Tab-separated table of C-alpha atoms and ligand atoms in Angstrom:
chain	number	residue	atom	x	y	z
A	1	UNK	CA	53.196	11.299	57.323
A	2	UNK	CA	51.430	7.939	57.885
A	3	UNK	CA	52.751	4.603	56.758
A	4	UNK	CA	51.360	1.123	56.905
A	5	UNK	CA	51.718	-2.507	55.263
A	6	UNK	CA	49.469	-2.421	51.843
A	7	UNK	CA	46.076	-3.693	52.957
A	8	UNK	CA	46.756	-2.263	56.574
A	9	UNK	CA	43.120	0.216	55.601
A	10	UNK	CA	45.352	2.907	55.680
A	11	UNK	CA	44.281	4.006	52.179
A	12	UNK	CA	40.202	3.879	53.654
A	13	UNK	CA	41.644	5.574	56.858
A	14	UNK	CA	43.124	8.463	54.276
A	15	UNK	CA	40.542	8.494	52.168
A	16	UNK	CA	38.152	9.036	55.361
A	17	UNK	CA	40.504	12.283	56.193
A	18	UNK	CA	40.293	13.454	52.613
A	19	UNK	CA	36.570	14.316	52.984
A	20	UNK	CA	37.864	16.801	56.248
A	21	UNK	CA	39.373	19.682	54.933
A	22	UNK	CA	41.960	20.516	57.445
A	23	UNK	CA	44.511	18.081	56.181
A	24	UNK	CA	45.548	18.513	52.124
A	25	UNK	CA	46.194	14.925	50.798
A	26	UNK	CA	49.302	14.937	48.374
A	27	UNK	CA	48.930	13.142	45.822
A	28	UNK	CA	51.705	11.136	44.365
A	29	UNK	CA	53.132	9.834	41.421
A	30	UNK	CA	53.123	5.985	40.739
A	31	UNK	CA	54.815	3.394	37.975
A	32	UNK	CA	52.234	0.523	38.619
A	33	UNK	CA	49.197	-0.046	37.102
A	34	UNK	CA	45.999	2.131	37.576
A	35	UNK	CA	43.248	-0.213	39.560
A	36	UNK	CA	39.597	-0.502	38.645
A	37	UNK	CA	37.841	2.713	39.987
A	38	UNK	CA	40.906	4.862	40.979
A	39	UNK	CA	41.149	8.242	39.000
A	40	UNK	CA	44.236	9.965	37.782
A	41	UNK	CA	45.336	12.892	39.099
A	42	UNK	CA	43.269	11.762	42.919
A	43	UNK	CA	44.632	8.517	43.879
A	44	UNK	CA	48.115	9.088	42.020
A	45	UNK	CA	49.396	10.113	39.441
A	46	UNK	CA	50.205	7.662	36.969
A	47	UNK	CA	52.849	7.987	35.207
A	48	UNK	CA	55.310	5.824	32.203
A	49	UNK	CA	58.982	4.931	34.075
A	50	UNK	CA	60.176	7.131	31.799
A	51	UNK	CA	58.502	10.252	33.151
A	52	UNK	CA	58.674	9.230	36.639
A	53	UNK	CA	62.558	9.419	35.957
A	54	UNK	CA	62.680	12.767	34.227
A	55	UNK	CA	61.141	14.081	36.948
A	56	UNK	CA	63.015	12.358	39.368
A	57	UNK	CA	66.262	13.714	37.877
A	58	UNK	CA	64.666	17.167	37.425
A	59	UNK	CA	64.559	16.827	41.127
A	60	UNK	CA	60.637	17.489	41.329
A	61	UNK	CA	60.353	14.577	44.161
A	62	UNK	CA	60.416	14.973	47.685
A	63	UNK	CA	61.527	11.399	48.132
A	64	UNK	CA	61.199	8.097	45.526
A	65	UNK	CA	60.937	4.663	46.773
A	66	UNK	CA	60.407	0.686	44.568
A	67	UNK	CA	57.726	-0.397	46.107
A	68	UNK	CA	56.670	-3.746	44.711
A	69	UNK	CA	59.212	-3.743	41.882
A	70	UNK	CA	57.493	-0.014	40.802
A	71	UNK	CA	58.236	3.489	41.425
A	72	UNK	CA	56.650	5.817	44.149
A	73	UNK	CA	57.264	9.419	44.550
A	74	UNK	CA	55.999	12.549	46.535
A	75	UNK	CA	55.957	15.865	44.136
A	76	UNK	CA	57.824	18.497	45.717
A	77	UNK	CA	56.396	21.538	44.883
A	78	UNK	CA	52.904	21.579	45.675
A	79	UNK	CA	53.702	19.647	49.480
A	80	UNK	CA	56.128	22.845	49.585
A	81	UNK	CA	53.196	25.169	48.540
A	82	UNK	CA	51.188	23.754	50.964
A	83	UNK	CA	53.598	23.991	53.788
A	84	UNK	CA	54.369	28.061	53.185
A	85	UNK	CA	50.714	28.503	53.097
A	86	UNK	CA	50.642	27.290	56.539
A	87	UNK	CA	48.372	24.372	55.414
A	88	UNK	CA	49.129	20.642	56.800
A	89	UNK	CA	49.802	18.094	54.245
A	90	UNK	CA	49.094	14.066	54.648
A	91	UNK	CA	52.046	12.156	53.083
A	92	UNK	CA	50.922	8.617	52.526
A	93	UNK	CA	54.093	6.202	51.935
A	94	UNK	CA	56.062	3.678	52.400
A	95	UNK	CA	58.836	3.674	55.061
A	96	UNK	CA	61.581	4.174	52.478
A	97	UNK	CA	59.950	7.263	51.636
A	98	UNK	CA	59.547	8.026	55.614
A	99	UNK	CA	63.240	7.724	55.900
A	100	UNK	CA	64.025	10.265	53.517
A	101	UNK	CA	61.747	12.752	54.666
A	102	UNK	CA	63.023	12.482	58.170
A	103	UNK	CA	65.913	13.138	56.529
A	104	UNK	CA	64.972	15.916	54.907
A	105	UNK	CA	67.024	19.531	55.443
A	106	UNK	CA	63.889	21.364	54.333
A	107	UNK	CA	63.227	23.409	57.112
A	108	UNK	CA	59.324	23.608	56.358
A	109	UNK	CA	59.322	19.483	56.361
A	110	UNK	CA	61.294	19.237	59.361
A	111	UNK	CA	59.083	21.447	61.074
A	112	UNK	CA	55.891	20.130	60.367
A	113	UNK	CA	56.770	16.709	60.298
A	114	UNK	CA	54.735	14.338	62.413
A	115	UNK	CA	54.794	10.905	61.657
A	116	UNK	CA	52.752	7.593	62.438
A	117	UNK	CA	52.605	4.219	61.781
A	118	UNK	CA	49.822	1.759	61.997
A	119	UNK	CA	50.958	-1.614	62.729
A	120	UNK	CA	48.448	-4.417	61.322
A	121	UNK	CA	47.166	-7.109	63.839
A	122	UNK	CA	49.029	-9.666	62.300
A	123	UNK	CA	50.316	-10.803	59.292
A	124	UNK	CA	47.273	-13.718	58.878
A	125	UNK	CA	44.830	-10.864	59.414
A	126	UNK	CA	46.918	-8.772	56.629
A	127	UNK	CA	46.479	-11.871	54.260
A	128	UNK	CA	42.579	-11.790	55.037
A	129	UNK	CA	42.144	-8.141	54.128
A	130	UNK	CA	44.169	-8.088	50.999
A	131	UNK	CA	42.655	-11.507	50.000
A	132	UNK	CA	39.084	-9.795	50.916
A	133	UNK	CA	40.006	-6.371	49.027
A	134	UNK	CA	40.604	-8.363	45.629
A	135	UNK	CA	42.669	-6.080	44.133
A	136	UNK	CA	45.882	-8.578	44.060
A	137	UNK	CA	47.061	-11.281	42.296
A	138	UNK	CA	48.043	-14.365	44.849
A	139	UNK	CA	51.411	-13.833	44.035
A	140	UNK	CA	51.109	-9.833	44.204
A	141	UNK	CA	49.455	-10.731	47.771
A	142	UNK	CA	52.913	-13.270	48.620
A	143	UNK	CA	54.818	-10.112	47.764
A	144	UNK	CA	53.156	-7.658	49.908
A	145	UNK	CA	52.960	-10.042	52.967
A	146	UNK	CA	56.675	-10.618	52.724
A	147	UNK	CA	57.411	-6.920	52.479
A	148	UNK	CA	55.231	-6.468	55.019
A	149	UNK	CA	57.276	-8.602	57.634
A	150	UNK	CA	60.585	-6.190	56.385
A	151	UNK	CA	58.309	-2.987	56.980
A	152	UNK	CA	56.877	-4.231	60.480
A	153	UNK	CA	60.150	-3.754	61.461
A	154	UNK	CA	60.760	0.046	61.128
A	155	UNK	CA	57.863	0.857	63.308
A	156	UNK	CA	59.996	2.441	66.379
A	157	UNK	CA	61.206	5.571	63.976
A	158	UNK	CA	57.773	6.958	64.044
A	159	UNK	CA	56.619	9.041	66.522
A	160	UNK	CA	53.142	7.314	66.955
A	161	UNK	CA	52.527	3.717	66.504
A	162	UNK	CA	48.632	3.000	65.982
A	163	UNK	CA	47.910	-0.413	66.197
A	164	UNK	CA	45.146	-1.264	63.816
A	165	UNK	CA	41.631	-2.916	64.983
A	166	UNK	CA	38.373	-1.101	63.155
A	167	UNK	CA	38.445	1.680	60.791
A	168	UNK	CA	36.506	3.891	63.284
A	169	UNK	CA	39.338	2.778	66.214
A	170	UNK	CA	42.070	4.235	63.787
A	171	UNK	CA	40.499	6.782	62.860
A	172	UNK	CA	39.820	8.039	66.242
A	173	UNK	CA	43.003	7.558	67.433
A	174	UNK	CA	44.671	9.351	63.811
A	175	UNK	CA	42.572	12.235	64.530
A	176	UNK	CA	43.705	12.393	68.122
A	177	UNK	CA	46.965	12.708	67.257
A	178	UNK	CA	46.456	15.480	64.574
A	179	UNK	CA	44.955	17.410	67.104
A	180	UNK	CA	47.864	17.224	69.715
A	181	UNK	CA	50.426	17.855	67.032
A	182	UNK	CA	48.658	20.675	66.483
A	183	UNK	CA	48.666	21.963	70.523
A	184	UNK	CA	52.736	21.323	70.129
A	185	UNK	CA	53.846	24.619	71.821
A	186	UNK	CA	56.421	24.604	69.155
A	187	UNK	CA	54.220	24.965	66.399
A	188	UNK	CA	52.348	28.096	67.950
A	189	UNK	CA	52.867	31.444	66.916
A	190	UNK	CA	51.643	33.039	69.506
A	191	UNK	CA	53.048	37.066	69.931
A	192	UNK	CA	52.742	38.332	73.320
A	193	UNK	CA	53.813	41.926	74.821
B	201	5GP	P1	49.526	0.898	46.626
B	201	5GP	O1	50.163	0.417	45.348
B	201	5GP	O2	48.864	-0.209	47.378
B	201	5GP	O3	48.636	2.095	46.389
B	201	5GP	O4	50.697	1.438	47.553
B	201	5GP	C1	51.779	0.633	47.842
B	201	5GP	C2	52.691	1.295	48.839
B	201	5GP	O5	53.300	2.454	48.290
B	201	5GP	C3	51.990	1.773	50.100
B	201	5GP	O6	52.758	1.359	51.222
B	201	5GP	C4	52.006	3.263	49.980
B	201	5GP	O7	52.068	3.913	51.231
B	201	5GP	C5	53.278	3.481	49.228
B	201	5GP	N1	53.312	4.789	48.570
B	201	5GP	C6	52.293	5.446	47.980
B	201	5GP	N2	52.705	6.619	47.518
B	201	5GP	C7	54.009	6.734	47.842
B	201	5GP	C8	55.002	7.754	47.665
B	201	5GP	O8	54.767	8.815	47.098
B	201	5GP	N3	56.231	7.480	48.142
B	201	5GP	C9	56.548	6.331	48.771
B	201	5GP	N4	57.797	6.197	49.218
B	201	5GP	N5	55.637	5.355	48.969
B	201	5GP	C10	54.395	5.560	48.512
């Protein structure tokens, strides 16, 4: 599970591990607008409010967060699929989400839970990326720097901080940690005598 402030690169850094096949990318469900040259069904899913709250009440999420005034959410079932299969899933989201999936009493969550933040430089150098991605409105930018203060602040409940400087840096560095997780003695089933 990796969270960041929006325009942190984390989306880049995911998109980076996408193209490796040892970590399945969920994908997850979305209220807000679709953005020139994302596709449905690979960077979310887009969905009406409507739908996004039938299936939040069907209980089909993992965890559901406003991000922005608009509705996140992680499907449950396929993460779950994943998980029995014995294959790792990366959760991209917000730290409202995090907090619920710590939370979580599913035992396969709990046990393959790993989580990470990457912490932006600082909040100028924020502005500058989200100003140079072009994506926002100023105003949707204001937003997303203030949150970002708010969501600086919960870095200390993940496990790993990274603290952002080049894509390649973080990249190392996330891939570092994916490996050790994976050395955890805990998660090896090894069967001896
Ligand atoms: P964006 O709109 O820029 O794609 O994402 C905005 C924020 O929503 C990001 O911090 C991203 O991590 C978060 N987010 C994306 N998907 C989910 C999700 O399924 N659940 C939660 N809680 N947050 C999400």
């Amino acid at each position: 599970m990796v969270s960041a402030p929006s325009g942190t690169g984390k989306t880049t850094l995911c998109t980076h591990v996408r193209q490796t096949p040892d970590l399945i990318y969920s994908v997850s469900c979305t209220t807000r607008a679709i953005r020139p040259g994302e596709k449905d069904g690979v960077d979310y899913f887009f969905l009406s409010r409507a739908e996004f709250e039938k299936r939040m009440k069907a209980g089909q999420m993992l965890e559901t967060a406003d991000v922005y005034g608009e509705y996140y959410g992680t499907p449950k079932e396929l993460v779950l699929e994943h998980l029995a299969a014995g294959r790792d899933v990366l959760l991209d989201i917000d730290v409202q989400g995090a907090r619920q999936i710590r939370a979580s009493q599913e035992v396969k969550i709990k046990a393959a839970l790993a989580d990470i933040f990457i912490m932006p430089p600082d909040l100028g150098e924020l502005k500058r990326r989200l100003e140079g991605r072009g994506t926002e409105s100023a105003k949707q930018i204001a937003t997303r720097i203030e949150a970002a203060d708010g969501e600086m602040a919960d870095w200390k409940s993940y496990r790993y901080t990274i603290l952002s400087s080049s894509m390649e840096e973080d990249l190392i560095k996330f891939r570092a940690i994916i490996r050790a997780e994976r050395y955890l003695s805990r998660r090896l089933d090894l069967h001896h005598g």
